[in-house]
Amino acid sequence: ADALTLVGLQLPPSEDEAPDSALGGAAFGAAGAVGSPPPSAPGLAQKSHNLKTLRSCSLKDLGEAEWATILDAHDEYMRRGSLERIFPTKAASAQYADLFETPRYANAVLGKWLREGGERVFLPGNEHLRPSWVPEQCFFEPG
């Protein structure tokens, strides 16, 4: 399972580990095992905003679908190794947004998350930046 996690795949949950909600399946392991539906597939969490209302809401007001996107991006960021993210970043999301023919909802969600704190929203002490059902990041001290 460790090698699969490194490349962004997750084994399907066993009967004992069935997700409690749509967030459980989409948020904590990219898209799931090979052949499973992507997080944006019908039947999973629905978008809670649109491109216009997204601008005026806070991160805490985002729904399960948006937080699944954020958690997937954060998961990828944490597994990046020596690679560097080039888009979206805090600066690049605003700088290059006009170059896209059509604005993408996921890019807008990630741009908002990066502008309003990015990875630091998962740190202890920043609970006010995220809904109570979104977990904080676990830290492991090198030993």
PDB file of N, CA, C and O in Angstrom, residues 57-121:
ATOM      1  N   CYS A  57     -17.296  33.954  -0.421  1.00  0.00           N
ATOM      2  CA  CYS A  57     -17.420  33.088   0.748  1.00  0.00           C
ATOM      3  C   CYS A  57     -16.058  32.898   1.423  1.00  0.00           C
ATOM      4  O   CYS A  57     -15.030  33.239   0.851  1.00  0.00           O
ATOM      5  N   SER A  58     -16.079  32.356   2.624  1.00  0.00           N
ATOM      6  CA  SER A  58     -14.824  32.058   3.317  1.00  0.00           C
ATOM      7  C   SER A  58     -14.493  30.581   3.111  1.00  0.00           C
ATOM      8  O   SER A  58     -15.343  29.797   2.680  1.00  0.00           O
ATOM      9  N   LEU A  59     -13.265  30.212   3.425  1.00  0.00           N
ATOM     10  CA  LEU A  59     -12.867  28.806   3.318  1.00  0.00           C
ATOM     11  C   LEU A  59     -13.763  27.921   4.178  1.00  0.00           C
ATOM     12  O   LEU A  59     -14.104  26.806   3.795  1.00  0.00           O
ATOM     13  N   LYS A  60     -14.139  28.431   5.315  1.00  0.00           N
ATOM     14  CA  LYS A  60     -14.960  27.658   6.246  1.00  0.00           C
ATOM     15  C   LYS A  60     -16.350  27.373   5.666  1.00  0.00           C
ATOM     16  O   LYS A  60     -16.994  26.410   6.060  1.00  0.00           O
ATOM     17  N   ASP A  61     -16.791  28.189   4.707  1.00  0.00           N
ATOM     18  CA  ASP A  61     -18.110  28.017   4.093  1.00  0.00           C
ATOM     19  C   ASP A  61     -18.109  27.013   2.940  1.00  0.00           C
ATOM     20  O   ASP A  61     -19.175  26.687   2.429  1.00  0.00           O
ATOM     21  N   LEU A  62     -16.943  26.551   2.534  1.00  0.00           N
ATOM     22  CA  LEU A  62     -16.874  25.605   1.423  1.00  0.00           C
ATOM     23  C   LEU A  62     -17.420  24.250   1.848  1.00  0.00           C
ATOM     24  O   LEU A  62     -17.314  23.862   3.007  1.00  0.00           O
ATOM     25  N   GLY A  63     -17.977  23.522   0.895  1.00  0.00           N
ATOM     26  CA  GLY A  63     -18.587  22.226   1.181  1.00  0.00           C
ATOM     27  C   GLY A  63     -17.640  21.065   0.973  1.00  0.00           C
ATOM     28  O   GLY A  63     -16.433  21.235   0.735  1.00  0.00           O
ATOM     29  N   GLU A  64     -18.198  19.862   1.039  1.00  0.00           N
ATOM     30  CA  GLU A  64     -17.404  18.644   0.932  1.00  0.00           C
ATOM     31  C   GLU A  64     -16.685  18.524  -0.397  1.00  0.00           C
ATOM     32  O   GLU A  64     -15.532  18.094  -0.437  1.00  0.00           O
ATOM     33  N   ALA A  65     -17.325  18.871  -1.498  1.00  0.00           N
ATOM     34  CA  ALA A  65     -16.690  18.740  -2.809  1.00  0.00           C
ATOM     35  C   ALA A  65     -15.461  19.636  -2.910  1.00  0.00           C
ATOM     36  O   ALA A  65     -14.413  19.220  -3.413  1.00  0.00           O
ATOM     37  N   GLU A  66     -15.584  20.864  -2.428  1.00  0.00           N
ATOM     38  CA  GLU A  66     -14.456  21.798  -2.483  1.00  0.00           C
ATOM     39  C   GLU A  66     -13.321  21.339  -1.571  1.00  0.00           C
ATOM     40  O   GLU A  66     -12.149  21.391  -1.949  1.00  0.00           O
ATOM     41  N   TRP A  67     -13.668  20.871  -0.368  1.00  0.00           N
ATOM     42  CA  TRP A  67     -12.627  20.409   0.548  1.00  0.00           C
ATOM     43  C   TRP A  67     -11.993  19.113   0.059  1.00  0.00           C
ATOM     44  O   TRP A  67     -10.816  18.853   0.316  1.00  0.00           O
ATOM     45  N   ALA A  68     -12.731  18.289  -0.663  1.00  0.00           N
ATOM     46  CA  ALA A  68     -12.128  17.092  -1.268  1.00  0.00           C
ATOM     47  C   ALA A  68     -11.064  17.505  -2.277  1.00  0.00           C
ATOM     48  O   ALA A  68      -9.974  16.917  -2.331  1.00  0.00           O
ATOM     49  N   THR A  69     -11.346  18.545  -3.073  1.00  0.00           N
ATOM     50  CA  THR A  69     -10.362  19.070  -4.029  1.00  0.00           C
ATOM     51  C   THR A  69      -9.143  19.609  -3.302  1.00  0.00           C
ATOM     52  O   THR A  69      -8.004  19.334  -3.676  1.00  0.00           O
ATOM     53  N   ILE A  70      -9.373  20.365  -2.240  1.00  0.00           N
ATOM     54  CA  ILE A  70      -8.281  20.952  -1.460  1.00  0.00           C
ATOM     55  C   ILE A  70      -7.435  19.854  -0.815  1.00  0.00           C
ATOM     56  O   ILE A  70      -6.201  19.887  -0.861  1.00  0.00           O
ATOM     57  N   LEU A  71      -8.089  18.863  -0.209  1.00  0.00           N
ATOM     58  CA  LEU A  71      -7.360  17.788   0.452  1.00  0.00           C
ATOM     59  C   LEU A  71      -6.566  16.956  -0.543  1.00  0.00           C
ATOM     60  O   LEU A  71      -5.443  16.524  -0.251  1.00  0.00           O
ATOM     61  N   ASP A  72      -7.111  16.725  -1.730  1.00  0.00           N
ATOM     62  CA  ASP A  72      -6.360  16.008  -2.766  1.00  0.00           C
ATOM     63  C   ASP A  72      -5.123  16.797  -3.184  1.00  0.00           C
ATOM     64  O   ASP A  72      -4.043  16.237  -3.337  1.00  0.00           O
ATOM     65  N   ALA A  73      -5.268  18.102  -3.375  1.00  0.00           N
ATOM     66  CA  ALA A  73      -4.130  18.940  -3.762  1.00  0.00           C
ATOM     67  C   ALA A  73      -3.080  18.973  -2.656  1.00  0.00           C
ATOM     68  O   ALA A  73      -1.873  18.901  -2.928  1.00  0.00           O
ATOM     69  N   HIS A  74      -3.534  19.057  -1.418  1.00  0.00           N
ATOM     70  CA  HIS A  74      -2.597  19.072  -0.290  1.00  0.00           C
ATOM     71  C   HIS A  74      -1.878  17.731  -0.171  1.00  0.00           C
ATOM     72  O   HIS A  74      -0.673  17.679   0.087  1.00  0.00           O
ATOM     73  N   ASP A  75      -2.601  16.646  -0.391  1.00  0.00           N
ATOM     74  CA  ASP A  75      -2.007  15.311  -0.367  1.00  0.00           C
ATOM     75  C   ASP A  75      -0.918  15.189  -1.435  1.00  0.00           C
ATOM     76  O   ASP A  75       0.176  14.695  -1.172  1.00  0.00           O
ATOM     77  N   GLU A  76      -1.212  15.662  -2.638  1.00  0.00           N
ATOM     78  CA  GLU A  76      -0.206  15.644  -3.715  1.00  0.00           C
ATOM     79  C   GLU A  76       1.001  16.501  -3.348  1.00  0.00           C
ATOM     80  O   GLU A  76       2.139  16.126  -3.592  1.00  0.00           O
ATOM     81  N   TYR A  77       0.744  17.663  -2.742  1.00  0.00           N
ATOM     82  CA  TYR A  77       1.825  18.562  -2.336  1.00  0.00           C
ATOM     83  C   TYR A  77       2.727  17.891  -1.296  1.00  0.00           C
ATOM     84  O   TYR A  77       3.951  18.010  -1.351  1.00  0.00           O
ATOM     85  N   MET A  78       2.120  17.176  -0.363  1.00  0.00           N
ATOM     86  CA  MET A  78       2.892  16.524   0.686  1.00  0.00           C
ATOM     87  C   MET A  78       3.736  15.375   0.139  1.00  0.00           C
ATOM     88  O   MET A  78       4.747  15.019   0.718  1.00  0.00           O
ATOM     89  N   ARG A  79       3.345  14.782  -0.998  1.00  0.00           N
ATOM     90  CA  ARG A  79       4.100  13.684  -1.603  1.00  0.00           C
ATOM     91  C   ARG A  79       5.042  14.150  -2.706  1.00  0.00           C
ATOM     92  O   ARG A  79       5.626  13.345  -3.401  1.00  0.00           O
ATOM     93  N   ARG A  80       5.227  15.442  -2.878  1.00  0.00           N
ATOM     94  CA  ARG A  80       5.939  15.978  -4.040  1.00  0.00           C
ATOM     95  C   ARG A  80       7.419  15.647  -4.068  1.00  0.00           C
ATOM     96  O   ARG A  80       8.051  15.710  -5.108  1.00  0.00           O
ATOM     97  N   GLY A  81       8.009  15.358  -2.929  1.00  0.00           N
ATOM     98  CA  GLY A  81       9.450  15.097  -2.890  1.00  0.00           C
ATOM     99  C   GLY A  81      10.214  16.345  -3.288  1.00  0.00           C
ATOM    100  O   GLY A  81       9.977  17.431  -2.762  1.00  0.00           O
ATOM    101  N   SER A  82      11.104  16.226  -4.266  1.00  0.00           N
ATOM    102  CA  SER A  82      11.902  17.376  -4.696  1.00  0.00           C
ATOM    103  C   SER A  82      11.246  18.151  -5.840  1.00  0.00           C
ATOM    104  O   SER A  82      11.834  19.097  -6.361  1.00  0.00           O
ATOM    105  N   LEU A  83      10.044  17.760  -6.221  1.00  0.00           N
ATOM    106  CA  LEU A  83       9.344  18.459  -7.299  1.00  0.00           C
ATOM    107  C   LEU A  83       8.752  19.760  -6.782  1.00  0.00           C
ATOM    108  O   LEU A  83       8.442  19.894  -5.604  1.00  0.00           O
ATOM    109  N   GLU A  84       8.575  20.715  -7.661  1.00  0.00           N
ATOM    110  CA  GLU A  84       8.032  22.012  -7.291  1.00  0.00           C
ATOM    111  C   GLU A  84       6.716  22.247  -8.019  1.00  0.00           C
ATOM    112  O   GLU A  84       6.625  22.053  -9.233  1.00  0.00           O
ATOM    113  N   ARG A  85       5.699  22.664  -7.295  1.00  0.00           N
ATOM    114  CA  ARG A  85       4.407  22.975  -7.907  1.00  0.00           C
ATOM    115  C   ARG A  85       4.551  24.270  -8.702  1.00  0.00           C
ATOM    116  O   ARG A  85       5.072  25.254  -8.203  1.00  0.00           O
ATOM    117  N   ILE A  86       4.084  24.253  -9.953  1.00  0.00           N
ATOM    118  CA  ILE A  86       4.136  25.479 -10.754  1.00  0.00           C
ATOM    119  C   ILE A  86       2.754  26.093 -10.958  1.00  0.00           C
ATOM    120  O   ILE A  86       2.640  27.280 -11.204  1.00  0.00           O
ATOM    121  N   PHE A  87       1.699  25.290 -10.856  1.00  0.00           N
ATOM    122  CA  PHE A  87       0.333  25.813 -10.936  1.00  0.00           C
ATOM    123  C   PHE A  87      -0.596  24.819 -10.280  1.00  0.00           C
ATOM    124  O   PHE A  87      -0.468  23.627 -10.523  1.00  0.00           O
ATOM    125  N   PRO A  88      -1.497  25.260  -9.469  1.00  0.00           N
ATOM    126  CA  PRO A  88      -1.661  26.622  -8.999  1.00  0.00           C
ATOM    127  C   PRO A  88      -0.758  26.913  -7.796  1.00  0.00           C
ATOM    128  O   PRO A  88      -0.523  26.053  -6.970  1.00  0.00           O
ATOM    129  N   THR A  89      -0.280  28.109  -7.752  1.00  0.00           N
ATOM    130  CA  THR A  89       0.417  28.641  -6.592  1.00  0.00           C
ATOM    131  C   THR A  89      -0.290  29.944  -6.236  1.00  0.00           C
ATOM    132  O   THR A  89      -1.101  30.442  -7.019  1.00  0.00           O
ATOM    133  N   LYS A  90       0.055  30.517  -5.100  1.00  0.00           N
ATOM    134  CA  LYS A  90      -0.599  31.758  -4.684  1.00  0.00           C
ATOM    135  C   LYS A  90      -0.431  32.845  -5.741  1.00  0.00           C
ATOM    136  O   LYS A  90      -1.378  33.514  -6.131  1.00  0.00           O
ATOM    137  N   ALA A  91       0.784  33.016  -6.248  1.00  0.00           N
ATOM    138  CA  ALA A  91       1.051  34.054  -7.254  1.00  0.00           C
ATOM    139  C   ALA A  91       0.540  33.655  -8.634  1.00  0.00           C
ATOM    140  O   ALA A  91      -0.074  34.456  -9.342  1.00  0.00           O
ATOM    141  N   ALA A  92       0.775  32.410  -9.029  1.00  0.00           N
ATOM    142  CA  ALA A  92       0.442  31.979 -10.390  1.00  0.00           C
ATOM    143  C   ALA A  92      -1.057  31.902 -10.637  1.00  0.00           C
ATOM    144  O   ALA A  92      -1.507  32.149 -11.756  1.00  0.00           O
ATOM    145  N   SER A  93      -1.844  31.574  -9.615  1.00  0.00           N
ATOM    146  CA  SER A  93      -3.283  31.446  -9.849  1.00  0.00           C
ATOM    147  C   SER A  93      -3.900  32.782 -10.252  1.00  0.00           C
ATOM    148  O   SER A  93      -4.785  32.831 -11.094  1.00  0.00           O
ATOM    149  N   ALA A  94      -3.428  33.879  -9.696  1.00  0.00           N
ATOM    150  CA  ALA A  94      -3.931  35.203 -10.081  1.00  0.00           C
ATOM    151  C   ALA A  94      -3.284  35.676 -11.381  1.00  0.00           C
ATOM    152  O   ALA A  94      -3.943  36.248 -12.245  1.00  0.00           O
ATOM    153  N   GLN A  95      -2.001  35.403 -11.540  1.00  0.00           N
ATOM    154  CA  GLN A  95      -1.252  35.884 -12.693  1.00  0.00           C
ATOM    155  C   GLN A  95      -1.706  35.235 -13.999  1.00  0.00           C
ATOM    156  O   GLN A  95      -1.800  35.892 -15.021  1.00  0.00           O
ATOM    157  N   TYR A  96      -1.985  33.928 -13.963  1.00  0.00           N
ATOM    158  CA  TYR A  96      -2.284  33.205 -15.195  1.00  0.00           C
ATOM    159  C   TYR A  96      -3.761  32.881 -15.392  1.00  0.00           C
ATOM    160  O   TYR A  96      -4.122  32.286 -16.398  1.00  0.00           O
ATOM    161  N   ALA A  97      -4.614  33.270 -14.472  1.00  0.00           N
ATOM    162  CA  ALA A  97      -6.040  32.938 -14.574  1.00  0.00           C
ATOM    163  C   ALA A  97      -6.663  33.464 -15.870  1.00  0.00           C
ATOM    164  O   ALA A  97      -7.496  32.791 -16.476  1.00  0.00           O
ATOM    165  N   ASP A  98      -6.252  34.636 -16.311  1.00  0.00           N
ATOM    166  CA  ASP A  98      -6.831  35.222 -17.524  1.00  0.00           C
ATOM    167  C   ASP A  98      -6.389  34.503 -18.799  1.00  0.00           C
ATOM    168  O   ASP A  98      -6.992  34.697 -19.858  1.00  0.00           O
ATOM    169  N   LEU A  99      -5.365  33.695 -18.719  1.00  0.00           N
ATOM    170  CA  LEU A  99      -4.870  32.992 -19.900  1.00  0.00           C
ATOM    171  C   LEU A  99      -5.676  31.735 -20.222  1.00  0.00           C
ATOM    172  O   LEU A  99      -5.570  31.198 -21.319  1.00  0.00           O
ATOM    173  N   PHE A 100      -6.488  31.281 -19.283  1.00  0.00           N
ATOM    174  CA  PHE A 100      -7.321  30.115 -19.533  1.00  0.00           C
ATOM    175  C   PHE A 100      -8.551  30.544 -20.314  1.00  0.00           C
ATOM    176  O   PHE A 100      -9.162  31.574 -20.021  1.00  0.00           O
ATOM    177  N   GLU A 101      -8.898  29.767 -21.311  1.00  0.00           N
ATOM    178  CA  GLU A 101     -10.061  30.085 -22.144  1.00  0.00           C
ATOM    179  C   GLU A 101     -11.339  30.099 -21.313  1.00  0.00           C
ATOM    180  O   GLU A 101     -12.186  30.968 -21.476  1.00  0.00           O
ATOM    181  N   THR A 102     -11.475  29.133 -20.418  1.00  0.00           N
ATOM    182  CA  THR A 102     -12.641  29.030 -19.542  1.00  0.00           C
ATOM    183  C   THR A 102     -12.148  28.859 -18.111  1.00  0.00           C
ATOM    184  O   THR A 102     -11.297  28.014 -17.860  1.00  0.00           O
ATOM    185  N   PRO A 103     -12.673  29.640 -17.172  1.00  0.00           N
ATOM    186  CA  PRO A 103     -12.256  29.448 -15.777  1.00  0.00           C
ATOM    187  C   PRO A 103     -12.704  28.074 -15.278  1.00  0.00           C
ATOM    188  O   PRO A 103     -13.831  27.650 -15.541  1.00  0.00           O
ATOM    189  N   ARG A 104     -11.843  27.388 -14.598  1.00  0.00           N
ATOM    190  CA  ARG A 104     -12.148  26.069 -14.038  1.00  0.00           C
ATOM    191  C   ARG A 104     -12.464  26.212 -12.551  1.00  0.00           C
ATOM    192  O   ARG A 104     -11.752  26.883 -11.810  1.00  0.00           O
ATOM    193  N   TYR A 105     -13.538  25.564 -12.142  1.00  0.00           N
ATOM    194  CA  TYR A 105     -13.982  25.663 -10.755  1.00  0.00           C
ATOM    195  C   TYR A 105     -12.905  25.165  -9.793  1.00  0.00           C
ATOM    196  O   TYR A 105     -12.629  25.800  -8.776  1.00  0.00           O
ATOM    197  N   ALA A 106     -12.280  24.034 -10.100  1.00  0.00           N
ATOM    198  CA  ALA A 106     -11.242  23.489  -9.210  1.00  0.00           C
ATOM    199  C   ALA A 106     -10.071  24.463  -9.084  1.00  0.00           C
ATOM    200  O   ALA A 106      -9.523  24.631  -7.988  1.00  0.00           O
ATOM    201  N   ASN A 107      -9.677  25.105 -10.173  1.00  0.00           N
ATOM    202  CA  ASN A 107      -8.599  26.097 -10.102  1.00  0.00           C
ATOM    203  C   ASN A 107      -8.999  27.274  -9.217  1.00  0.00           C
ATOM    204  O   ASN A 107      -8.187  27.801  -8.458  1.00  0.00           O
ATOM    205  N   ALA A 108     -10.270  27.692  -9.313  1.00  0.00           N
ATOM    206  CA  ALA A 108     -10.750  28.805  -8.485  1.00  0.00           C
ATOM    207  C   ALA A 108     -10.765  28.414  -7.014  1.00  0.00           C
ATOM    208  O   ALA A 108     -10.375  29.205  -6.150  1.00  0.00           O
ATOM    209  N   VAL A 109     -11.187  27.183  -6.705  1.00  0.00           N
ATOM    210  CA  VAL A 109     -11.204  26.700  -5.320  1.00  0.00           C
ATOM    211  C   VAL A 109      -9.784  26.655  -4.770  1.00  0.00           C
ATOM    212  O   VAL A 109      -9.508  27.153  -3.674  1.00  0.00           O
ATOM    213  N   LEU A 110      -8.853  26.085  -5.547  1.00  0.00           N
ATOM    214  CA  LEU A 110      -7.466  25.990  -5.079  1.00  0.00           C
ATOM    215  C   LEU A 110      -6.819  27.372  -4.968  1.00  0.00           C
ATOM    216  O   LEU A 110      -6.051  27.627  -4.037  1.00  0.00           O
ATOM    217  N   GLY A 111      -7.127  28.274  -5.885  1.00  0.00           N
ATOM    218  CA  GLY A 111      -6.602  29.635  -5.799  1.00  0.00           C
ATOM    219  C   GLY A 111      -7.079  30.337  -4.544  1.00  0.00           C
ATOM    220  O   GLY A 111      -6.311  31.006  -3.847  1.00  0.00           O
ATOM    221  N   LYS A 112      -8.363  30.159  -4.206  1.00  0.00           N
ATOM    222  CA  LYS A 112      -8.916  30.759  -2.985  1.00  0.00           C
ATOM    223  C   LYS A 112      -8.235  30.181  -1.757  1.00  0.00           C
ATOM    224  O   LYS A 112      -7.837  30.909  -0.849  1.00  0.00           O
ATOM    225  N   TRP A 113      -8.073  28.862  -1.739  1.00  0.00           N
ATOM    226  CA  TRP A 113      -7.414  28.206  -0.610  1.00  0.00           C
ATOM    227  C   TRP A 113      -5.977  28.705  -0.440  1.00  0.00           C
ATOM    228  O   TRP A 113      -5.553  29.016   0.665  1.00  0.00           O
ATOM    229  N   LEU A 114      -5.245  28.839  -1.534  1.00  0.00           N
ATOM    230  CA  LEU A 114      -3.859  29.307  -1.457  1.00  0.00           C
ATOM    231  C   LEU A 114      -3.776  30.762  -0.996  1.00  0.00           C
ATOM    232  O   LEU A 114      -2.916  31.115  -0.193  1.00  0.00           O
ATOM    233  N   ARG A 115      -4.677  31.611  -1.494  1.00  0.00           N
ATOM    234  CA  ARG A 115      -4.675  33.021  -1.080  1.00  0.00           C
ATOM    235  C   ARG A 115      -5.040  33.188   0.393  1.00  0.00           C
ATOM    236  O   ARG A 115      -4.577  34.106   1.052  1.00  0.00           O
ATOM    237  N   GLU A 116      -5.886  32.306   0.902  1.00  0.00           N
ATOM    238  CA  GLU A 116      -6.361  32.440   2.281  1.00  0.00           C
ATOM    239  C   GLU A 116      -5.588  31.578   3.274  1.00  0.00           C
ATOM    240  O   GLU A 116      -6.064  31.334   4.376  1.00  0.00           O
ATOM    241  N   GLY A 117      -4.419  31.123   2.887  1.00  0.00           N
ATOM    242  CA  GLY A 117      -3.571  30.414   3.848  1.00  0.00           C
ATOM    243  C   GLY A 117      -2.912  29.157   3.332  1.00  0.00           C
ATOM    244  O   GLY A 117      -1.904  28.735   3.864  1.00  0.00           O
ATOM    245  N   GLY A 118      -3.487  28.532   2.325  1.00  0.00           N
ATOM    246  CA  GLY A 118      -2.874  27.331   1.769  1.00  0.00           C
ATOM    247  C   GLY A 118      -2.686  26.242   2.807  1.00  0.00           C
ATOM    248  O   GLY A 118      -3.576  25.971   3.613  1.00  0.00           O
ATOM    249  N   GLU A 119      -1.506  25.647   2.800  1.00  0.00           N
ATOM    250  CA  GLU A 119      -1.215  24.513   3.675  1.00  0.00           C
ATOM    251  C   GLU A 119      -1.349  24.844   5.162  1.00  0.00           C
ATOM    252  O   GLU A 119      -1.606  23.967   5.972  1.00  0.00           O
ATOM    253  N   ARG A 120      -1.188  26.097   5.529  1.00  0.00           N
ATOM    254  CA  ARG A 120      -1.226  26.438   6.958  1.00  0.00           C
ATOM    255  C   ARG A 120      -2.615  26.261   7.575  1.00  0.00           C
ATOM    256  O   ARG A 120      -2.734  26.198   8.791  1.00  0.00           O
ATOM    257  N   VAL A 121      -3.677  26.134   6.771  1.00  0.00           N
ATOM    258  CA  VAL A 121      -5.010  25.940   7.347  1.00  0.00           C
ATOM    259  C   VAL A 121      -5.128  24.609   8.080  1.00  0.00           C
ATOM    260  O   VAL A 121      -6.018  24.445   8.902  1.00  0.00           O
TER     261      VAL A 121
END
